[in-house]
Amino acid sequence: AWKGAPQFEGEGGWSFKVRGRLNIDAGFSDYPDSTGRQDGFGSEMRRARLGVQGEIPGGFGYKVEADFAGGDAEMADAYVSYEDGGLELVVGHQNNFQSLEELTSSLNTSFIERAAFTDAFNFERRLGVSAQYKTGDFLVQGGAFSDNMNDLPSRDFSVDGRVVYMPKLGNTQLHFGGSVHYAKLVEDGSTVRYRQRPFEHFTGERFINTGSFGADSERGLGLESAVIAGPFHAAGEAYWQKVSRSGFADPTFFGGYVEMGYFLTQGDSRGYKNGKFDRVKPTHPVGKGGIGAIQVNARYDYLDLTDAGIVGGTQNGYEFSVIWTQTAYTRLMLNYARLQYDDAVYPTASGDTSYGANVVAMRAQIDF
Amino acid sequence: AWKGAPQFEGEGGWSFKVRGRLNIDAGFSDYPDSTGRQDGFGSEMRRARLGVQGEIPGGFGYKVEADFAGGDAEMADAYVSYEDGGLELVVGHQNNFQSLEELTSSLNTSFIERAAFTDAFNFERRLGVSAQYKTGDFLVQGGAFSDNMNDLPSRDFSVDGRVVYMPKLGNTQLHFGGSVHYAKLVEDGSTVRYRQRPFEHFTGERFINTGSFGADSERGLGLESAVIAGPFHAAGEAYWQKVSRSGFADPTFFGGYVEMGYFLTQGDSRGYKNGKFDRVKPTHPVGKGGIGAIQVNARYDYLDLTDAGIVGGTQNGYEFSVIWTQTAYTRLMLNYARLQYDDAVYPTASGDTSYGANVVAMRAQIDF
Amino acid sequence: AWKGAPQFEGEGGWSFKVRGRLNIDAGFSDYPDSTGRQDGFGSEMRRARLGVQGEIPGGFGYKVEADFAGGDAEMADAYVSYEDGGLELVVGHQNNFQSLEELTSSLNTSFIERAAFTDAFNFERRLGVSAQYKTGDFLVQGGAFSDNMNDLPSRDFSVDGRVVYMPKLGNTQLHFGGSVHYAKLVEDGSTVRYRQRPFEHFTGERFINTGSFGADSERGLGLESAVIAGPFHAAGEAYWQKVSRSGFADPTFFGGYVEMGYFLTQGDSRGYKNGKFDRVKPTHPVGKGGIGAIQVNARYDYLDLTDAGIVGGTQNGYEFSVIWTQTAYTRLMLNYARLQYDDAVYPTASGDTSYGANVVAMRAQIDF
């Protein structure tokens, strides 16, 4: 079978497939001049991944994928799994059940960059053990994790849980979910820092940023909802990140988004599977007489990093995207974002910290 | 053919296979409090390798494998080979014939970490040329090497040789071997350092450590023996590492181990091939009505890094492992070690340098 | 189909192939003693690449390859392509159309290291977009690029173009080409540095070197010619690199080479395809009763890094190679070079900056 690349299958339950992806980005940004921040043209290889996945008779599976985009190699998924009926156990480097937006593969998101809170609150893969149980329209996920492979050795740990209810009403897919996150920062002098780039990843400028501050633990609470109805979809999430500090008040930061999208091409729809958005498979792809799928999306993307005496700033983002999915394994994306900041960390010459930024971003994508 | 992943074969002698492995580790350590060393829980991706191997008509072959566990990419095997009858020539990054324990793949060892002397004496892959000749029960190996790819450019070089006699008496596999190592440290101001972690790799603490000292050359001598008889196996090695210094006495450090193991599951046995332990293939694997192979092992692991005025300390390690090999390509390991140190480099509050450490370690493993 | 490794093909235009290469080098160098430069034996893994390439129905394709030789992972080709008739569009990390010698794969060059000007003038892959159009004997290529992935983020950019006329007269392949390069160095305080190693890559010594100097932009002009007539081939290139500086005269540096080669084995010839030298496929390979292809080559390799007050030195290189291509996917190379320097940057004890260096280099190569 071809899934971008050949998937080999052997007797008794063997399978093997090479996998990978390229996200090639470029864009323009326009920041207020007197903040002294560098804007203009930028480009980067956002992701360049190569890996494999496979199954071994007896219910075992694995996935190993490295990302070469940063000029070195950084591990993405790298885990061993065991499946039995609706139960799946996973040991290794994996996502820890925070947010529909984070769990949806970067291949299948509606915008070039995910909603601001996901990076800001440091959602990332961690080394750990997890279990997932699926029964009918319910999905329950939980795990215990140490840290991202790049941050190990560390004695920090987290526990995470997520529940999803995903009924299908006729042809309408609904999604309701909630997740909790608790991270204990064990090392002496532990700090956290929440911050976010202005929509493009290839800039190093961050207008909202709590700076590093001492922390004992993090508690996160997320709510998720989504609907897919033919060419239309909507999704919204809210996420509260609370930090426990010694000798100071405990701040709670908040982020969330609401997005809507529509396919202009007939018969196309967003994919959905196992509590996540899945691949768009154009009804009439390029190469089979069609032009692929064309989708337009709009998102309101909010992030508030100011609380309890920490003034990290607030973002109100207004974001628009056009996605041209020529085939199930290729797409081009064009995004525009208007970001409105309050209490931004870089004042203008006149001392103003409330201002806007404009960003145009493009991506060419292929996966296999 | 499936060997964890599909092995493709073409006319005339072509072959190609993708290969890789995951070693996912966690554990607990308990060191004497007053040494001030960090203990407790730890975890890491010990190995995350992806690579390929293949053959080209005419007797040529290759293997290329990178390890992504350290947060970047480090080359493991990366060589070109040529075979003709019992003769094999290898050019590239490869192991240099030091010790049965070192040459046995990390997939197939009896314990999560190899015997202490192998890391302590810096056994590692090196760039070089080697030849191997096998005839009947005899194996002769030799090569000339520069250095590990991470330490190049360097003008240091080594020559290594190993002979193995591996008769099979009925169903009993015997193994007797010996190896010699000579390394010339050409660069001015060359130093060596021999040290070892307390059984777990994810700690940075090392209680025995010669520290760096000036050296002109290294000479190593190793003796190997092993036996596999049905469910039972035993192995023992002794290794002397002598260092030539200018203007100081030449120290000789020593390490070795004795291990024994037994399969509790009927019909199972350790694999052996070409002078190395090989893969365990459970007689009744999970997924075919069985529970896989269960093996228990015990090892006495000795390392003496004190000689000729250098006081690096001594380790007496008592190590136990249970290995559950569900299928030929997956396994779970649980290890316990009691390490007894003398002349340890970190004294306790009372100035004591003779004390013990307790370590529990776990591993989930998959390969293909 | 086997092309070193299996190439899988699926219905409708799918294809997929794993690819990679090993270049394992060693050699000796002899530099004038009193320059204090380190010579003698050296070795390195020059290239250790793993990657994939594939096609997706509709005209799409991709190539992703990482190089692990440097002890980490560095991206080589990493791009998405679209083909329609003679037109090919490429987005991603790719070579930017500078020089026949640079564009010819390192698998297929006549010498272990390319002609001196290609590295000296910093020809390298860059992130960008390009188009190529081929019609009959003409090839037109052009693109706009930012920078090498290792140098991003950067706002520097370049535009490049190349035209090739490649008629075949009977059995004789001719090649005439020209390329232009313009790079704008946007960042404040931008500098360039042109320098070159003495033929071997594993040394860090560079006898000719402009040092870093401030620059606003680079302009390059290259001329190419080549001929393949049965066992004989010749090639020659000339390249002018002009640098615009603020407040100083603009230097123009120059490099070029003339090479000739001849196959001693009957029926063998250099490959040529799409404006580049291609793979040698021995008529009588090892493994099919032959000894492979044996080729001898000579090259005069000139580089002048002195102009407009910048004294980087001049190289006259006389280089000889023997290449034994056992099969289409393996080869051994032996090279000798006599390099004659003027205005070298390292004077001898007597203050002389005109002297020679001798270099012997070997390579074992495999690819798939």
JSON list of N, CA and C in Angstrom, two decimals, chain B residues 54-90:
[
{"chain": "B", "resi": 54, "resn": "GLY", "atom": "N", "xyz": [23.31, -3.06, 3.40]},
{"chain": "B", "resi": 54, "resn": "GLY", "atom": "CA", "xyz": [23.03, -3.64, 2.11]},
{"chain": "B", "resi": 54, "resn": "GLY", "atom": "C", "xyz": [24.21, -4.34, 1.50]},
{"chain": "B", "resi": 55, "resn": "GLU", "atom": "N", "xyz": [23.93, -5.05, 0.43]},
{"chain": "B", "resi": 55, "resn": "GLU", "atom": "CA", "xyz": [24.97, -5.74, -0.33]},
{"chain": "B", "resi": 55, "resn": "GLU", "atom": "C", "xyz": [24.86, -5.38, -1.80]},
{"chain": "B", "resi": 56, "resn": "ILE", "atom": "N", "xyz": [26.01, -5.35, -2.43]},
{"chain": "B", "resi": 56, "resn": "ILE", "atom": "CA", "xyz": [26.11, -5.00, -3.84]},
{"chain": "B", "resi": 56, "resn": "ILE", "atom": "C", "xyz": [26.82, -6.16, -4.54]},
{"chain": "B", "resi": 57, "resn": "PRO", "atom": "N", "xyz": [26.29, -6.64, -5.68]},
{"chain": "B", "resi": 57, "resn": "PRO", "atom": "CA", "xyz": [26.91, -7.78, -6.35]},
{"chain": "B", "resi": 57, "resn": "PRO", "atom": "C", "xyz": [28.41, -7.57, -6.53]},
{"chain": "B", "resi": 58, "resn": "GLY", "atom": "N", "xyz": [29.17, -8.63, -6.31]},
{"chain": "B", "resi": 58, "resn": "GLY", "atom": "CA", "xyz": [30.62, -8.56, -6.41]},
{"chain": "B", "resi": 58, "resn": "GLY", "atom": "C", "xyz": [31.29, -8.73, -5.06]},
{"chain": "B", "resi": 59, "resn": "GLY", "atom": "N", "xyz": [30.45, -8.87, -4.00]},
{"chain": "B", "resi": 59, "resn": "GLY", "atom": "CA", "xyz": [31.01, -9.11, -2.67]},
{"chain": "B", "resi": 59, "resn": "GLY", "atom": "C", "xyz": [31.03, -7.87, -1.79]},
{"chain": "B", "resi": 60, "resn": "PHE", "atom": "N", "xyz": [30.51, -6.75, -2.29]},
{"chain": "B", "resi": 60, "resn": "PHE", "atom": "CA", "xyz": [30.55, -5.50, -1.53]},
{"chain": "B", "resi": 60, "resn": "PHE", "atom": "C", "xyz": [29.35, -5.38, -0.59]},
{"chain": "B", "resi": 61, "resn": "GLY", "atom": "N", "xyz": [29.55, -4.69, 0.49]},
{"chain": "B", "resi": 61, "resn": "GLY", "atom": "CA", "xyz": [28.48, -4.45, 1.44]},
{"chain": "B", "resi": 61, "resn": "GLY", "atom": "C", "xyz": [28.70, -3.15, 2.17]},
{"chain": "B", "resi": 62, "resn": "TYR", "atom": "N", "xyz": [27.69, -2.72, 2.93]},
{"chain": "B", "resi": 62, "resn": "TYR", "atom": "CA", "xyz": [27.81, -1.48, 3.68]},
{"chain": "B", "resi": 62, "resn": "TYR", "atom": "C", "xyz": [26.84, -1.48, 4.84]},
{"chain": "B", "resi": 63, "resn": "LYS", "atom": "N", "xyz": [27.15, -0.65, 5.79]},
{"chain": "B", "resi": 63, "resn": "LYS", "atom": "CA", "xyz": [26.27, -0.43, 6.93]},
{"chain": "B", "resi": 63, "resn": "LYS", "atom": "C", "xyz": [26.48, 1.02, 7.35]},
{"chain": "B", "resi": 64, "resn": "VAL", "atom": "N", "xyz": [25.40, 1.73, 7.54]},
{"chain": "B", "resi": 64, "resn": "VAL", "atom": "CA", "xyz": [25.45, 3.14, 7.97]},
{"chain": "B", "resi": 64, "resn": "VAL", "atom": "C", "xyz": [24.37, 3.32, 9.01]},
{"chain": "B", "resi": 65, "resn": "GLU", "atom": "N", "xyz": [24.73, 3.77, 10.18]},
{"chain": "B", "resi": 65, "resn": "GLU", "atom": "CA", "xyz": [23.74, 3.91, 11.25]},
{"chain": "B", "resi": 65, "resn": "GLU", "atom": "C", "xyz": [24.10, 5.12, 12.10]},
{"chain": "B", "resi": 66, "resn": "ALA", "atom": "N", "xyz": [23.10, 5.96, 12.35]},
{"chain": "B", "resi": 66, "resn": "ALA", "atom": "CA", "xyz": [23.31, 7.14, 13.19]},
{"chain": "B", "resi": 66, "resn": "ALA", "atom": "C", "xyz": [22.51, 6.99, 14.47]},
{"chain": "B", "resi": 67, "resn": "ASP", "atom": "N", "xyz": [23.02, 7.54, 15.55]},
{"chain": "B", "resi": 67, "resn": "ASP", "atom": "CA", "xyz": [22.33, 7.48, 16.83]},
{"chain": "B", "resi": 67, "resn": "ASP", "atom": "C", "xyz": [21.89, 8.89, 17.24]},
{"chain": "B", "resi": 68, "resn": "PHE", "atom": "N", "xyz": [20.59, 9.04, 17.45]},
{"chain": "B", "resi": 68, "resn": "PHE", "atom": "CA", "xyz": [20.02, 10.35, 17.75]},
{"chain": "B", "resi": 68, "resn": "PHE", "atom": "C", "xyz": [19.73, 10.55, 19.23]},
{"chain": "B", "resi": 69, "resn": "ALA", "atom": "N", "xyz": [20.21, 9.61, 20.07]},
{"chain": "B", "resi": 69, "resn": "ALA", "atom": "CA", "xyz": [19.80, 9.64, 21.47]},
{"chain": "B", "resi": 69, "resn": "ALA", "atom": "C", "xyz": [20.37, 10.83, 22.22]},
{"chain": "B", "resi": 70, "resn": "GLY", "atom": "N", "xyz": [21.52, 11.32, 21.81]},
{"chain": "B", "resi": 70, "resn": "GLY", "atom": "CA", "xyz": [22.16, 12.38, 22.59]},
{"chain": "B", "resi": 70, "resn": "GLY", "atom": "C", "xyz": [21.68, 13.78, 22.28]},
{"chain": "B", "resi": 71, "resn": "GLY", "atom": "N", "xyz": [20.60, 13.89, 21.49]},
{"chain": "B", "resi": 71, "resn": "GLY", "atom": "CA", "xyz": [20.12, 15.23, 21.16]},
{"chain": "B", "resi": 71, "resn": "GLY", "atom": "C", "xyz": [20.74, 15.75, 19.88]},
{"chain": "B", "resi": 72, "resn": "ASP", "atom": "N", "xyz": [21.76, 15.08, 19.38]},
{"chain": "B", "resi": 72, "resn": "ASP", "atom": "CA", "xyz": [22.26, 15.38, 18.04]},
{"chain": "B", "resi": 72, "resn": "ASP", "atom": "C", "xyz": [22.37, 14.04, 17.31]},
{"chain": "B", "resi": 73, "resn": "ALA", "atom": "N", "xyz": [23.25, 13.93, 16.36]},
{"chain": "B", "resi": 73, "resn": "ALA", "atom": "CA", "xyz": [23.40, 12.65, 15.65]},
{"chain": "B", "resi": 73, "resn": "ALA", "atom": "C", "xyz": [24.85, 12.23, 15.77]},
{"chain": "B", "resi": 74, "resn": "GLU", "atom": "N", "xyz": [25.05, 11.00, 16.21]},
{"chain": "B", "resi": 74, "resn": "GLU", "atom": "CA", "xyz": [26.40, 10.47, 16.35]},
{"chain": "B", "resi": 74, "resn": "GLU", "atom": "C", "xyz": [26.46, 9.20, 15.52]},
{"chain": "B", "resi": 75, "resn": "MET", "atom": "N", "xyz": [27.54, 9.05, 14.78]},
{"chain": "B", "resi": 75, "resn": "MET", "atom": "CA", "xyz": [27.66, 7.90, 13.90]},
{"chain": "B", "resi": 75, "resn": "MET", "atom": "C", "xyz": [27.97, 6.65, 14.70]},
{"chain": "B", "resi": 76, "resn": "ALA", "atom": "N", "xyz": [27.22, 5.59, 14.42]},
{"chain": "B", "resi": 76, "resn": "ALA", "atom": "CA", "xyz": [27.59, 4.27, 14.93]},
{"chain": "B", "resi": 76, "resn": "ALA", "atom": "C", "xyz": [28.37, 3.58, 13.80]},
{"chain": "B", "resi": 77, "resn": "ASP", "atom": "N", "xyz": [28.02, 2.37, 13.43]},
{"chain": "B", "resi": 77, "resn": "ASP", "atom": "CA", "xyz": [28.71, 1.73, 12.31]},
{"chain": "B", "resi": 77, "resn": "ASP", "atom": "C", "xyz": [28.52, 2.54, 11.03]},
{"chain": "B", "resi": 78, "resn": "ALA", "atom": "N", "xyz": [29.59, 2.72, 10.29]},
{"chain": "B", "resi": 78, "resn": "ALA", "atom": "CA", "xyz": [29.50, 3.41, 8.99]},
{"chain": "B", "resi": 78, "resn": "ALA", "atom": "C", "xyz": [30.68, 2.91, 8.17]},
{"chain": "B", "resi": 79, "resn": "TYR", "atom": "N", "xyz": [30.44, 1.81, 7.45]},
{"chain": "B", "resi": 79, "resn": "TYR", "atom": "CA", "xyz": [31.57, 1.19, 6.77]},
{"chain": "B", "resi": 79, "resn": "TYR", "atom": "C", "xyz": [31.19, 0.54, 5.45]},
{"chain": "B", "resi": 80, "resn": "VAL", "atom": "N", "xyz": [32.19, 0.29, 4.67]},
{"chain": "B", "resi": 80, "resn": "VAL", "atom": "CA", "xyz": [32.11, -0.45, 3.42]},
{"chain": "B", "resi": 80, "resn": "VAL", "atom": "C", "xyz": [32.83, -1.77, 3.65]},
{"chain": "B", "resi": 81, "resn": "SER", "atom": "N", "xyz": [32.28, -2.86, 3.14]},
{"chain": "B", "resi": 81, "resn": "SER", "atom": "CA", "xyz": [32.95, -4.15, 3.33]},
{"chain": "B", "resi": 81, "resn": "SER", "atom": "C", "xyz": [33.10, -4.88, 2.01]},
{"chain": "B", "resi": 82, "resn": "TYR", "atom": "N", "xyz": [34.03, -5.81, 2.01]},
{"chain": "B", "resi": 82, "resn": "TYR", "atom": "CA", "xyz": [34.22, -6.69, 0.86]},
{"chain": "B", "resi": 82, "resn": "TYR", "atom": "C", "xyz": [34.45, -8.09, 1.39]},
{"chain": "B", "resi": 83, "resn": "GLU", "atom": "N", "xyz": [33.68, -9.04, 0.89]},
{"chain": "B", "resi": 83, "resn": "GLU", "atom": "CA", "xyz": [33.79, -10.43, 1.35]},
{"chain": "B", "resi": 83, "resn": "GLU", "atom": "C", "xyz": [34.19, -11.34, 0.22]},
{"chain": "B", "resi": 84, "resn": "ASP", "atom": "N", "xyz": [35.08, -12.28, 0.54]},
{"chain": "B", "resi": 84, "resn": "ASP", "atom": "CA", "xyz": [35.44, -13.31, -0.43]},
{"chain": "B", "resi": 84, "resn": "ASP", "atom": "C", "xyz": [35.76, -14.56, 0.38]},
{"chain": "B", "resi": 85, "resn": "GLY", "atom": "N", "xyz": [34.88, -15.53, 0.32]},
{"chain": "B", "resi": 85, "resn": "GLY", "atom": "CA", "xyz": [35.06, -16.74, 1.14]},
{"chain": "B", "resi": 85, "resn": "GLY", "atom": "C", "xyz": [35.03, -16.36, 2.60]},
{"chain": "B", "resi": 86, "resn": "GLY", "atom": "N", "xyz": [35.98, -16.84, 3.36]},
{"chain": "B", "resi": 86, "resn": "GLY", "atom": "CA", "xyz": [36.00, -16.55, 4.79]},
{"chain": "B", "resi": 86, "resn": "GLY", "atom": "C", "xyz": [36.63, -15.22, 5.13]},
{"chain": "B", "resi": 87, "resn": "LEU", "atom": "N", "xyz": [37.10, -14.50, 4.10]},
{"chain": "B", "resi": 87, "resn": "LEU", "atom": "CA", "xyz": [37.79, -13.22, 4.32]},
{"chain": "B", "resi": 87, "resn": "LEU", "atom": "C", "xyz": [36.83, -12.05, 4.21]},
{"chain": "B", "resi": 88, "resn": "GLU", "atom": "N", "xyz": [36.93, -11.13, 5.15]},
{"chain": "B", "resi": 88, "resn": "GLU", "atom": "CA", "xyz": [36.12, -9.91, 5.06]},
{"chain": "B", "resi": 88, "resn": "GLU", "atom": "C", "xyz": [37.01, -8.70, 5.34]},
{"chain": "B", "resi": 89, "resn": "LEU", "atom": "N", "xyz": [36.99, -7.75, 4.43]},
{"chain": "B", "resi": 89, "resn": "LEU", "atom": "CA", "xyz": [37.71, -6.49, 4.61]},
{"chain": "B", "resi": 89, "resn": "LEU", "atom": "C", "xyz": [36.69, -5.41, 4.92]},
{"chain": "B", "resi": 90, "resn": "VAL", "atom": "N", "xyz": [37.02, -4.55, 5.88]},
{"chain": "B", "resi": 90, "resn": "VAL", "atom": "CA", "xyz": [36.09, -3.48, 6.25]},
{"chain": "B", "resi": 90, "resn": "VAL", "atom": "C", "xyz": [36.84, -2.16, 6.33]}
]
